[in-house]
JSON list of C-alpha atoms in Angstrom, two decimals:
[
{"chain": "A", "resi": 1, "resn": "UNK", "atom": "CA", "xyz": [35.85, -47.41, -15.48]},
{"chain": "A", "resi": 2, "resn": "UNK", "atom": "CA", "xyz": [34.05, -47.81, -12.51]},
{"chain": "A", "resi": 3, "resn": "UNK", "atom": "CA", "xyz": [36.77, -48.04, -10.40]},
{"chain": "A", "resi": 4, "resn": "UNK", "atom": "CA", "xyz": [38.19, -44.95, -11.73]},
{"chain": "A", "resi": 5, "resn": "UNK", "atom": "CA", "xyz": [34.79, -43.22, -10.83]},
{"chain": "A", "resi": 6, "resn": "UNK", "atom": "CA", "xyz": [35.03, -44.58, -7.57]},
{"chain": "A", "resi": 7, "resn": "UNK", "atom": "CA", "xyz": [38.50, -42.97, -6.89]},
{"chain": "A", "resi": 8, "resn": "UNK", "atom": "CA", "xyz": [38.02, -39.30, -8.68]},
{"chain": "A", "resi": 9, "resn": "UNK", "atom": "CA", "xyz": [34.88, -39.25, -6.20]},
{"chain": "A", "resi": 10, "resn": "UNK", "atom": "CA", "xyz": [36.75, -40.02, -3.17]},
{"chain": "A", "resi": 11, "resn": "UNK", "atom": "CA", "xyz": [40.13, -37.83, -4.23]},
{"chain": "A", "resi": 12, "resn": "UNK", "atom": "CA", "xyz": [37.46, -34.85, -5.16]},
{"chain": "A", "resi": 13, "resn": "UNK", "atom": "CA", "xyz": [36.22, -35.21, -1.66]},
{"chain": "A", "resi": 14, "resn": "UNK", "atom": "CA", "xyz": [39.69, -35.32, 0.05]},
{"chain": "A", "resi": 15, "resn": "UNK", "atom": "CA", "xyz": [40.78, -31.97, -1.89]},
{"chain": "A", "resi": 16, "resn": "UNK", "atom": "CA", "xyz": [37.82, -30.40, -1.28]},
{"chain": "A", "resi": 17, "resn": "UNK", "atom": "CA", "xyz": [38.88, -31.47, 2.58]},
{"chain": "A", "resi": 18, "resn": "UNK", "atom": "CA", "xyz": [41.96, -29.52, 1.90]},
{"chain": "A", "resi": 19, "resn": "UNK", "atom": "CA", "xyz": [40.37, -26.13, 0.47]},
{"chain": "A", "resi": 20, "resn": "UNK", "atom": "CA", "xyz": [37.97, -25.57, 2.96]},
{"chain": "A", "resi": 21, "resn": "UNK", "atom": "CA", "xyz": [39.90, -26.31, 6.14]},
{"chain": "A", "resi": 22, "resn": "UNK", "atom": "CA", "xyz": [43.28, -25.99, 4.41]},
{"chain": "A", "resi": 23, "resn": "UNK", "atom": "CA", "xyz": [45.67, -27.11, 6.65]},
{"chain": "A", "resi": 24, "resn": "UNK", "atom": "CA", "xyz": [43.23, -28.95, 9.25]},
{"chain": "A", "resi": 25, "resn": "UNK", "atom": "CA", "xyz": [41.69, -30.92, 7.55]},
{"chain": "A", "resi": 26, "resn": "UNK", "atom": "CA", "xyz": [30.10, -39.76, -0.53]},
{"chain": "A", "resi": 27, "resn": "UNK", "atom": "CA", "xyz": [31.90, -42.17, 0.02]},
{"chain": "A", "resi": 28, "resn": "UNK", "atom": "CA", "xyz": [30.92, -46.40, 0.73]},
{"chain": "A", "resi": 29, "resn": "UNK", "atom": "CA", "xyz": [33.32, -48.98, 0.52]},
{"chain": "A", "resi": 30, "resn": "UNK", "atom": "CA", "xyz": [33.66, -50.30, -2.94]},
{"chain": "A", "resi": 31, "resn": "UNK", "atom": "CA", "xyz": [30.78, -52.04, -4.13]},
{"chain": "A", "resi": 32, "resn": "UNK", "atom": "CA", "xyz": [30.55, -55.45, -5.51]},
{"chain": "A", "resi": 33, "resn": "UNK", "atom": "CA", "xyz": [31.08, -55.55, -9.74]},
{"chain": "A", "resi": 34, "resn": "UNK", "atom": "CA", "xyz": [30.36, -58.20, -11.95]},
{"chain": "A", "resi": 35, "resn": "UNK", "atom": "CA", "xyz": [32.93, -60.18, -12.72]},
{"chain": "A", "resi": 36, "resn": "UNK", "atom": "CA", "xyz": [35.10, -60.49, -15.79]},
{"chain": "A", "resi": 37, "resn": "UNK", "atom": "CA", "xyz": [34.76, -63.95, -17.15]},
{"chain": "A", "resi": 38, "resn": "UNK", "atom": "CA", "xyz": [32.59, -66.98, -16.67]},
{"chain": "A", "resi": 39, "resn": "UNK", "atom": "CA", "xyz": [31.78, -67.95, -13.73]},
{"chain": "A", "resi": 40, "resn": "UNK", "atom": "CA", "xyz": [28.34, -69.06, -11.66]},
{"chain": "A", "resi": 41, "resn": "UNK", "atom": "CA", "xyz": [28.94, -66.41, -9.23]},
{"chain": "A", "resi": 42, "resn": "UNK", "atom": "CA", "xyz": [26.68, -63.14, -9.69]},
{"chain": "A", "resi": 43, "resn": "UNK", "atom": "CA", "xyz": [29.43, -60.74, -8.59]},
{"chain": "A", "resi": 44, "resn": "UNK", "atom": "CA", "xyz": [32.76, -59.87, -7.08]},
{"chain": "A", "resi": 45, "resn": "UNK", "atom": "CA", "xyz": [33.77, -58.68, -4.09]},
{"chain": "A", "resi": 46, "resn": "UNK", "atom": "CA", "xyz": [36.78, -56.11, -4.05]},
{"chain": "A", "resi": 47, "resn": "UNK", "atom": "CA", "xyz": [39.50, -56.07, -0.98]},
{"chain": "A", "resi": 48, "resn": "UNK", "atom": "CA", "xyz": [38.25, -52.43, 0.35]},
{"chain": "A", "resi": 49, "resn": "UNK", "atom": "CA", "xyz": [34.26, -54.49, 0.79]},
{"chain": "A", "resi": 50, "resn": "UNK", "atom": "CA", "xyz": [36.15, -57.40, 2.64]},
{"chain": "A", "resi": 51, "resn": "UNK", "atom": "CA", "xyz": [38.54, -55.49, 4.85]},
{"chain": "A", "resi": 52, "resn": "UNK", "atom": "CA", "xyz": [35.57, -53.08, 5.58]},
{"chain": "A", "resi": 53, "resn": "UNK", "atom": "CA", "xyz": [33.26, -55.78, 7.15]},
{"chain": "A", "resi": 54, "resn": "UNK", "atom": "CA", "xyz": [35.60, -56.21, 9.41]},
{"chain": "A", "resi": 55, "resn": "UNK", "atom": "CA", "xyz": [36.32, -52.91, 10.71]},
{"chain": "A", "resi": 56, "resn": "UNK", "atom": "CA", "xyz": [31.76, -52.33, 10.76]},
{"chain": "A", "resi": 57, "resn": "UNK", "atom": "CA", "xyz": [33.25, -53.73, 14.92]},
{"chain": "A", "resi": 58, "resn": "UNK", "atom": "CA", "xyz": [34.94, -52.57, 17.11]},
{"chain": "A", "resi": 59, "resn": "UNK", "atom": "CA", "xyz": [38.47, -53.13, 15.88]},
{"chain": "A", "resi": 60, "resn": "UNK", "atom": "CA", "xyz": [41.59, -52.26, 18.77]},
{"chain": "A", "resi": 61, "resn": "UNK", "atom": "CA", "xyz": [44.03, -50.36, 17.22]},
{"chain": "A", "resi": 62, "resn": "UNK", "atom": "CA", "xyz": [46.77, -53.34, 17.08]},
{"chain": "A", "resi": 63, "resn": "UNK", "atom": "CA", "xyz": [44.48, -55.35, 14.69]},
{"chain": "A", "resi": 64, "resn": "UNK", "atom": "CA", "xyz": [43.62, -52.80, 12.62]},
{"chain": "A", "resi": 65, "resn": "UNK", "atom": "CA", "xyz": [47.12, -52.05, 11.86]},
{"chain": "A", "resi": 66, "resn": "UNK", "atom": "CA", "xyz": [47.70, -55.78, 11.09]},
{"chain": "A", "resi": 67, "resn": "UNK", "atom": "CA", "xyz": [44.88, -55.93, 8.91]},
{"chain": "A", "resi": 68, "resn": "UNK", "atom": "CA", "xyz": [45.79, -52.99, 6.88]},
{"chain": "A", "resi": 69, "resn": "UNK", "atom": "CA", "xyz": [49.41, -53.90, 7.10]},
{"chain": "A", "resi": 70, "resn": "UNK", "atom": "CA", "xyz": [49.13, -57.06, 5.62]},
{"chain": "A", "resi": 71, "resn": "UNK", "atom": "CA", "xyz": [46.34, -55.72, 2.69]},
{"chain": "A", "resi": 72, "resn": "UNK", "atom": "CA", "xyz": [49.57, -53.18, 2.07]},
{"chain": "A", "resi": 73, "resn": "UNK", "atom": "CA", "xyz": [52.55, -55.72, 1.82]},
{"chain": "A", "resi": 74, "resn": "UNK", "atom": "CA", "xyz": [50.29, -57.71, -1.11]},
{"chain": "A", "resi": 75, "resn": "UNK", "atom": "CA", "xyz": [49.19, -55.05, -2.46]},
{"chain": "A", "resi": 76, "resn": "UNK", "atom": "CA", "xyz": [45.93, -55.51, -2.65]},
{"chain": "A", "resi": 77, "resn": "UNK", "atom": "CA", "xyz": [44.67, -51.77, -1.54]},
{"chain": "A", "resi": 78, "resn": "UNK", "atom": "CA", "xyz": [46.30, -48.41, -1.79]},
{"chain": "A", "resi": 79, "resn": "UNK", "atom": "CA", "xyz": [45.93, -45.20, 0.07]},
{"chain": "A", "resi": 80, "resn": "UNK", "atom": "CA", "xyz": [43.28, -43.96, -1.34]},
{"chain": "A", "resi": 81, "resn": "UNK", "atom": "CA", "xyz": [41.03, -46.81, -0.66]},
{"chain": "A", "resi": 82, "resn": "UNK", "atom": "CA", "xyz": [41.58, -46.27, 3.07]},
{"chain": "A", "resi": 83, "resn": "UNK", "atom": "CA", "xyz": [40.63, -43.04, 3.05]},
{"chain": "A", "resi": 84, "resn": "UNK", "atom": "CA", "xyz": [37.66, -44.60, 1.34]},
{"chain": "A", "resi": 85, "resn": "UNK", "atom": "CA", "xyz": [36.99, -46.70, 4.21]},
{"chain": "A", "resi": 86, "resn": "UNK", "atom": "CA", "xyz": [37.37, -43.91, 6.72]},
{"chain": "A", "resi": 87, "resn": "UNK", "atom": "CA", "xyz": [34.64, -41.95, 5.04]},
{"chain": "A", "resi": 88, "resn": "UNK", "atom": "CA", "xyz": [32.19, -44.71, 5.01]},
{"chain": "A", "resi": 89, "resn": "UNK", "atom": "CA", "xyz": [29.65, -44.80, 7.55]},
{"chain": "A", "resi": 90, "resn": "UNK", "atom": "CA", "xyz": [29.88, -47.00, 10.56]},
{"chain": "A", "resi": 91, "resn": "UNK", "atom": "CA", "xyz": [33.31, -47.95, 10.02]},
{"chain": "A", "resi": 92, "resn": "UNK", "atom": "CA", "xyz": [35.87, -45.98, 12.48]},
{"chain": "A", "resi": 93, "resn": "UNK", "atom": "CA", "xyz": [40.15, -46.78, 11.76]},
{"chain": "A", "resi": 94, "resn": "UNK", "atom": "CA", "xyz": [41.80, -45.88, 14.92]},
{"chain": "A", "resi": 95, "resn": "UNK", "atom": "CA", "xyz": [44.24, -42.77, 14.79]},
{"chain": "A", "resi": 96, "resn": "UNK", "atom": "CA", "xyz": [46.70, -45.19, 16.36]},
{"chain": "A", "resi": 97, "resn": "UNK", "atom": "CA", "xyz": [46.69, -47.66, 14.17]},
{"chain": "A", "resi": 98, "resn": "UNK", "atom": "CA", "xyz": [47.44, -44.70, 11.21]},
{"chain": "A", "resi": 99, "resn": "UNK", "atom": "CA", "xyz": [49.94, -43.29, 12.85]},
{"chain": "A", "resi": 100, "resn": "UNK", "atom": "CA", "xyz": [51.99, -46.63, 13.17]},
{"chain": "A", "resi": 101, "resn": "UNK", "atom": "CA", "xyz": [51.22, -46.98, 9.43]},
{"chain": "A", "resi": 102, "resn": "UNK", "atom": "CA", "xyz": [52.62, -44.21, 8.68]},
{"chain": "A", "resi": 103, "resn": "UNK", "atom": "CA", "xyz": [55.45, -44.52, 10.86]},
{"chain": "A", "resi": 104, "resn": "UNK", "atom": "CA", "xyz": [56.57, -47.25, 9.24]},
{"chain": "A", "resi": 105, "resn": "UNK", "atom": "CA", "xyz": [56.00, -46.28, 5.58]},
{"chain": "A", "resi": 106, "resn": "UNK", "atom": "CA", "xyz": [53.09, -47.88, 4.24]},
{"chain": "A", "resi": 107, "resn": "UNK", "atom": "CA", "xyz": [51.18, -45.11, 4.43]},
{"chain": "A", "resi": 108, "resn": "UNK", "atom": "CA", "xyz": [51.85, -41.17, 3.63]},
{"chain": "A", "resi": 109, "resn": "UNK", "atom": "CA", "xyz": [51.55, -38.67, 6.56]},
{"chain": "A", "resi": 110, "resn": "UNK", "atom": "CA", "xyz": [48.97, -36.76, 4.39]},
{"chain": "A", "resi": 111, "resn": "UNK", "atom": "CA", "xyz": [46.42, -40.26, 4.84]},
{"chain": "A", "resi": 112, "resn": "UNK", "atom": "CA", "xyz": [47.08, -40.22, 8.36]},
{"chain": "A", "resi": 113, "resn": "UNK", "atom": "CA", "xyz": [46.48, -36.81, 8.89]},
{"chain": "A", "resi": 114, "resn": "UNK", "atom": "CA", "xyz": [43.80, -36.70, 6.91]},
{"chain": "A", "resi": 115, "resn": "UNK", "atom": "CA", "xyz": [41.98, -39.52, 8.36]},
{"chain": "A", "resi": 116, "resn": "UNK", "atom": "CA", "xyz": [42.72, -38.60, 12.13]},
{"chain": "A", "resi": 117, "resn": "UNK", "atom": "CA", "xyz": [41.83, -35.08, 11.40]},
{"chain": "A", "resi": 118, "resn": "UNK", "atom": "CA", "xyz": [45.44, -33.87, 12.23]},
{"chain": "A", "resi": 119, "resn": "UNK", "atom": "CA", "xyz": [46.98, -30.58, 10.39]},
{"chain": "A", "resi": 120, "resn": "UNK", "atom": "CA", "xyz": [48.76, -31.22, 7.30]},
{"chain": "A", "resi": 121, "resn": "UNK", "atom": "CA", "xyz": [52.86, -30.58, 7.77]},
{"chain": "A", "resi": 122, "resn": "UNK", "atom": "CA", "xyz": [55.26, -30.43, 5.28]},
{"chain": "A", "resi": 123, "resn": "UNK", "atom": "CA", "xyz": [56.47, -33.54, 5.39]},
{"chain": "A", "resi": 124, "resn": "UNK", "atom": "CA", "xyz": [53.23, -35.06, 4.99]},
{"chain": "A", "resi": 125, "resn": "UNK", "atom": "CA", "xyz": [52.70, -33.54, 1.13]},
{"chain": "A", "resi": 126, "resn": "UNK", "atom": "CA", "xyz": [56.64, -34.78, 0.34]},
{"chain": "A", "resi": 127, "resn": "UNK", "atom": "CA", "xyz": [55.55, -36.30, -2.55]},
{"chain": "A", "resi": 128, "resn": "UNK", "atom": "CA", "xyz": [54.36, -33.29, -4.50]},
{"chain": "A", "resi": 129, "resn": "UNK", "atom": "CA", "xyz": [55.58, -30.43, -2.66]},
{"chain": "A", "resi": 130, "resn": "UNK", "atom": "CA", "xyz": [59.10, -29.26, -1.17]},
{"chain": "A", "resi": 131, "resn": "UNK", "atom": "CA", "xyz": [59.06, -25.03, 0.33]},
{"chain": "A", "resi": 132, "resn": "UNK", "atom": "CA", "xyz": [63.29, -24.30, -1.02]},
{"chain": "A", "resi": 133, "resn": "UNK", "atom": "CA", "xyz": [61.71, -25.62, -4.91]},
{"chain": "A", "resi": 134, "resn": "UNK", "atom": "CA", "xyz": [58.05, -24.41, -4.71]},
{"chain": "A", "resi": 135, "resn": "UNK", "atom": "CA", "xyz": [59.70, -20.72, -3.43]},
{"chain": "A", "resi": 136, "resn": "UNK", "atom": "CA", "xyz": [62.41, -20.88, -6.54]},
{"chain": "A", "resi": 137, "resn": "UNK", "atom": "CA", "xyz": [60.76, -21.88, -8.93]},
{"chain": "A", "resi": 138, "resn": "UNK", "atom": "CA", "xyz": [57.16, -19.31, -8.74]},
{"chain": "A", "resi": 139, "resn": "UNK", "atom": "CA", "xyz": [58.30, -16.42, -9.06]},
{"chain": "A", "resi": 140, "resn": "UNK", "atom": "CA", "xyz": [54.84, -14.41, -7.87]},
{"chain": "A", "resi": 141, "resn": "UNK", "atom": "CA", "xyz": [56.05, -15.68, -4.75]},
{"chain": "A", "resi": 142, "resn": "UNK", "atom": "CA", "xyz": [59.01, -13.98, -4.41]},
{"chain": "A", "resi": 143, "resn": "UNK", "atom": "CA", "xyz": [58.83, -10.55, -3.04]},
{"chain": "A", "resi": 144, "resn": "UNK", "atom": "CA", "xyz": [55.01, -11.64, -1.13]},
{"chain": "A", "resi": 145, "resn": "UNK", "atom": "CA", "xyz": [56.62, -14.08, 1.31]},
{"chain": "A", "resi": 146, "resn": "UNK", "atom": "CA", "xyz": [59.54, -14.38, 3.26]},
{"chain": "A", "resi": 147, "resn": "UNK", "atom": "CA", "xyz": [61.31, -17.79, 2.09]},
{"chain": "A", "resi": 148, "resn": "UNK", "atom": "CA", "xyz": [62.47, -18.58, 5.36]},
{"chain": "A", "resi": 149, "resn": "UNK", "atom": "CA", "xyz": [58.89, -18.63, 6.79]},
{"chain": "A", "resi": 150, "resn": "UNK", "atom": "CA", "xyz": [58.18, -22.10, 6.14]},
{"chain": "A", "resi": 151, "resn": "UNK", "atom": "CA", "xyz": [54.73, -22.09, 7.82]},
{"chain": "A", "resi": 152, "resn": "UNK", "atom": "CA", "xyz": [53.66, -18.88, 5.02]},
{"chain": "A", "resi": 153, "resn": "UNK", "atom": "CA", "xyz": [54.91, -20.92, 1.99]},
{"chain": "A", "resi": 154, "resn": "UNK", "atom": "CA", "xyz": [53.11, -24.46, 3.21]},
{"chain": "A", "resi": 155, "resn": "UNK", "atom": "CA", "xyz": [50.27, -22.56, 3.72]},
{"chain": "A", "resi": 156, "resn": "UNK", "atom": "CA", "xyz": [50.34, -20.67, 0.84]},
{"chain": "A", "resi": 157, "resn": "UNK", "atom": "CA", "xyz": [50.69, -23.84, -1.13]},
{"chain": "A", "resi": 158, "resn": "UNK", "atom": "CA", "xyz": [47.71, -25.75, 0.02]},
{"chain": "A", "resi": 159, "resn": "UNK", "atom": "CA", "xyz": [45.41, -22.22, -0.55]},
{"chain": "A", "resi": 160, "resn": "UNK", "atom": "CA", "xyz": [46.78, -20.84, -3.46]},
{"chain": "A", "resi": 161, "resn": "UNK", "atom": "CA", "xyz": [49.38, -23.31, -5.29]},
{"chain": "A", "resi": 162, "resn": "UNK", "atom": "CA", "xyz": [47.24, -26.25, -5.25]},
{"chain": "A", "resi": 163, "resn": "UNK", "atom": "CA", "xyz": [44.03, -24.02, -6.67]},
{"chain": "A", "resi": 164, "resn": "UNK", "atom": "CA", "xyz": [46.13, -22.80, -10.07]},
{"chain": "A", "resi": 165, "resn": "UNK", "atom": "CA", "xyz": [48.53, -26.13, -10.64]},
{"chain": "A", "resi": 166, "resn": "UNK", "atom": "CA", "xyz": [51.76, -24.56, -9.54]},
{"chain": "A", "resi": 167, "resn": "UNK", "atom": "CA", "xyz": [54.85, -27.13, -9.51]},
{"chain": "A", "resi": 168, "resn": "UNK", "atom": "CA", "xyz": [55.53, -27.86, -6.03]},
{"chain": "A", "resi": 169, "resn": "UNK", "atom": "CA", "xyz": [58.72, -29.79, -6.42]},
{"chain": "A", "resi": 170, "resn": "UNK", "atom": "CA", "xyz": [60.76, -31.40, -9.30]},
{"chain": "A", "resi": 171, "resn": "UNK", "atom": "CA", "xyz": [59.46, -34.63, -8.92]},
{"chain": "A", "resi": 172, "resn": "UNK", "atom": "CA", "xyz": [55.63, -33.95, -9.60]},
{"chain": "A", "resi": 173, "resn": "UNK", "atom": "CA", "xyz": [54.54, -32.13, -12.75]},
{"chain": "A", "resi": 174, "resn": "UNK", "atom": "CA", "xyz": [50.52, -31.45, -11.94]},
{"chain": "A", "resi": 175, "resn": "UNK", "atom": "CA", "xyz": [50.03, -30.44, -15.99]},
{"chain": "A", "resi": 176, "resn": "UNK", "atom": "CA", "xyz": [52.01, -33.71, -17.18]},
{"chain": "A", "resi": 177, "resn": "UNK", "atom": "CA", "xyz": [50.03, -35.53, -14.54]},
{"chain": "A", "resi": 178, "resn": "UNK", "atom": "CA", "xyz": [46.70, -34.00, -15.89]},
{"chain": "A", "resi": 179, "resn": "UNK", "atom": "CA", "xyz": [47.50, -35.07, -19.59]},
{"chain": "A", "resi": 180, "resn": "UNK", "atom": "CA", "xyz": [48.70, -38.51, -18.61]},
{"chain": "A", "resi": 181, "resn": "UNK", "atom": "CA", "xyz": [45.25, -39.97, -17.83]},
{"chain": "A", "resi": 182, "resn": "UNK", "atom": "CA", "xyz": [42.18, -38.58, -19.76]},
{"chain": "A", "resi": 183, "resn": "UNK", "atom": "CA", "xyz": [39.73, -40.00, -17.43]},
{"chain": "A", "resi": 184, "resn": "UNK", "atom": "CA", "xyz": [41.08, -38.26, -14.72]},
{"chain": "A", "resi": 185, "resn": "UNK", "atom": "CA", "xyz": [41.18, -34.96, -16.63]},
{"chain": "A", "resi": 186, "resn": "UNK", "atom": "CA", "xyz": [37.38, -35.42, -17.99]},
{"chain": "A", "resi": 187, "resn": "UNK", "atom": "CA", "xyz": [36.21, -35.82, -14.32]},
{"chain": "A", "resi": 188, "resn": "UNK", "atom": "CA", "xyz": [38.70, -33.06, -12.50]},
{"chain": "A", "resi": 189, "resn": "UNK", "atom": "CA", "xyz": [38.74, -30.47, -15.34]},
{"chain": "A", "resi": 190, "resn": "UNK", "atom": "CA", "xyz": [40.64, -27.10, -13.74]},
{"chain": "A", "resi": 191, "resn": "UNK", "atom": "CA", "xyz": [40.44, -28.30, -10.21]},
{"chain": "A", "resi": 192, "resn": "UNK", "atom": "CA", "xyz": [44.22, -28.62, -9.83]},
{"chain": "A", "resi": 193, "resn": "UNK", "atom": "CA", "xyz": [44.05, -29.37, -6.38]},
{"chain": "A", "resi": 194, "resn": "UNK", "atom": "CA", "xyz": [42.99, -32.88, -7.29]},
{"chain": "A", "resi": 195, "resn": "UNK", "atom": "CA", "xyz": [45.19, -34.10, -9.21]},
{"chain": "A", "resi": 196, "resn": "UNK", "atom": "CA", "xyz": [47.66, -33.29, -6.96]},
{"chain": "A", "resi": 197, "resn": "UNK", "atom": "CA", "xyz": [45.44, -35.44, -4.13]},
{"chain": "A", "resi": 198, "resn": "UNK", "atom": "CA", "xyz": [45.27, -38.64, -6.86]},
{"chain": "A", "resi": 199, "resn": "UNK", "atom": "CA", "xyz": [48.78, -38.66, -6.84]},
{"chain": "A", "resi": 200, "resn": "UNK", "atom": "CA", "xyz": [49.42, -38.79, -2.88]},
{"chain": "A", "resi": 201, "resn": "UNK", "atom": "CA", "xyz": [46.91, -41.67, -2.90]},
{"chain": "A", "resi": 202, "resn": "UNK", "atom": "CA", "xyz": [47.44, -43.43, -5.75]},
{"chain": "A", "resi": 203, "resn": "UNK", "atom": "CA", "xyz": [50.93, -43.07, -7.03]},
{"chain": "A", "resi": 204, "resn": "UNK", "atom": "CA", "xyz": [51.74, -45.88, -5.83]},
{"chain": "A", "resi": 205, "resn": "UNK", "atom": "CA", "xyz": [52.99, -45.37, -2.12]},
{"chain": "A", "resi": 206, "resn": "UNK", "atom": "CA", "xyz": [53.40, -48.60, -1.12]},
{"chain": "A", "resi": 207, "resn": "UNK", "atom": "CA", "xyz": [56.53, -50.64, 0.73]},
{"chain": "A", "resi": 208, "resn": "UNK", "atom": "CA", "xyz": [57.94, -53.98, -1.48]},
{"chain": "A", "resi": 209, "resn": "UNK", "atom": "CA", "xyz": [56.58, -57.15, 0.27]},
{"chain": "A", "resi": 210, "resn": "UNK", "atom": "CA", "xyz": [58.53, -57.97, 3.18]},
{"chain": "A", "resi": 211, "resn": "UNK", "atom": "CA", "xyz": [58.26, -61.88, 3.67]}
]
């Protein structure tokens, strides 16, 4: 339960990101818990607290992206715990060690951005958004905006879509979503443009390991 908290707060913060700056774009690296079964140790330490010791230095770009590389291919953090770690204090992940992450598929485009501060394309919400579906399939959009203006509809999307739980492509049902984990609906309530943020960071966007 506690690591649930943990992630609603940081995925309430990152969609609150998202509906004041829209397309531009309290949170400390996960604290220690007691531990599940016997043992003469007081506490344990989670992966985000270890790989966020490390990054309190200054950390080159390179080794950050090995670092976080390696934490993705055994799984041991997702997305949304790097955000996390962005939005703790004292601890800086260089934008070019994102970038390469993100190049290369371990992370989404909307962590990068996010992160680095970057506006928020298309292709970075992929996951839960796609303009030729969301423009079909809402009907109070057609008529209001032009389908071929791409920018209008991505726009429109983050501002309006994201507020009232409009479908944004086939693949990501916000209302199923909602009703799939009650946890996550206790803490987000009507803020659609949450759940729509857990999913991007915690879905499960993560590469098989590689060897």
């Amino acid at each position: 339960m506690k690591n649930i908290r943990r992630k609603l707060t940081s995925v309430t913060a990152a969609a609150a990101a998202i509906v004041m700056a829209v397309s531009m774009n309290g949170v400390t690296a996960n604290a220690a818990t007691k531990a599940s079964y016997n043992t003469k140790w007081n506490s344990q330490i989670g992966w985000t607290s270890i790989l966020g010791a490390g990054f309190l230095k200054t950390t080159d770009a390179d080794s950050a992206y090995r670092q976080l590389r390696n934490a993705f291919m055994y799984q041991v953090i997702s997305e949304g715990d790097v955000l996390e770690l962005a939005n703790t204090e004292g601890i800086t992940i260089p934008a070019e060690a994102l970038k390469r992450l993100s190049s290369e598929g371990w992370i989404s485009g909307y962590t990068y951005k996010m992160i680095a501060k970057l506006p928020l394309e298309p292709s970075d919400m992929s996951a839960v958004y796609d303009a030729d579906y969301y423009y079909a399939n809402n009907l109070w959009l057609q008529g209001v905006i032009d389908p071929n203006d791409k920018n209008a509809l991505f726009q429109n999307f983050l501002a309006v879509g994201m507020q009232v739980g409009a479908k944004g492509n086939a693949s990501f049902d916000p209302a199923a979503y909602r009703a799939s984990n009650k946890d996550m609906e206790t803490a987000y309530g009507d803020n659609w443009a949450n759940y729509y943020v857990n999913y991007l960071l915690y879905h499960g966007h993560i590469l098989p390991y590689q060897g």
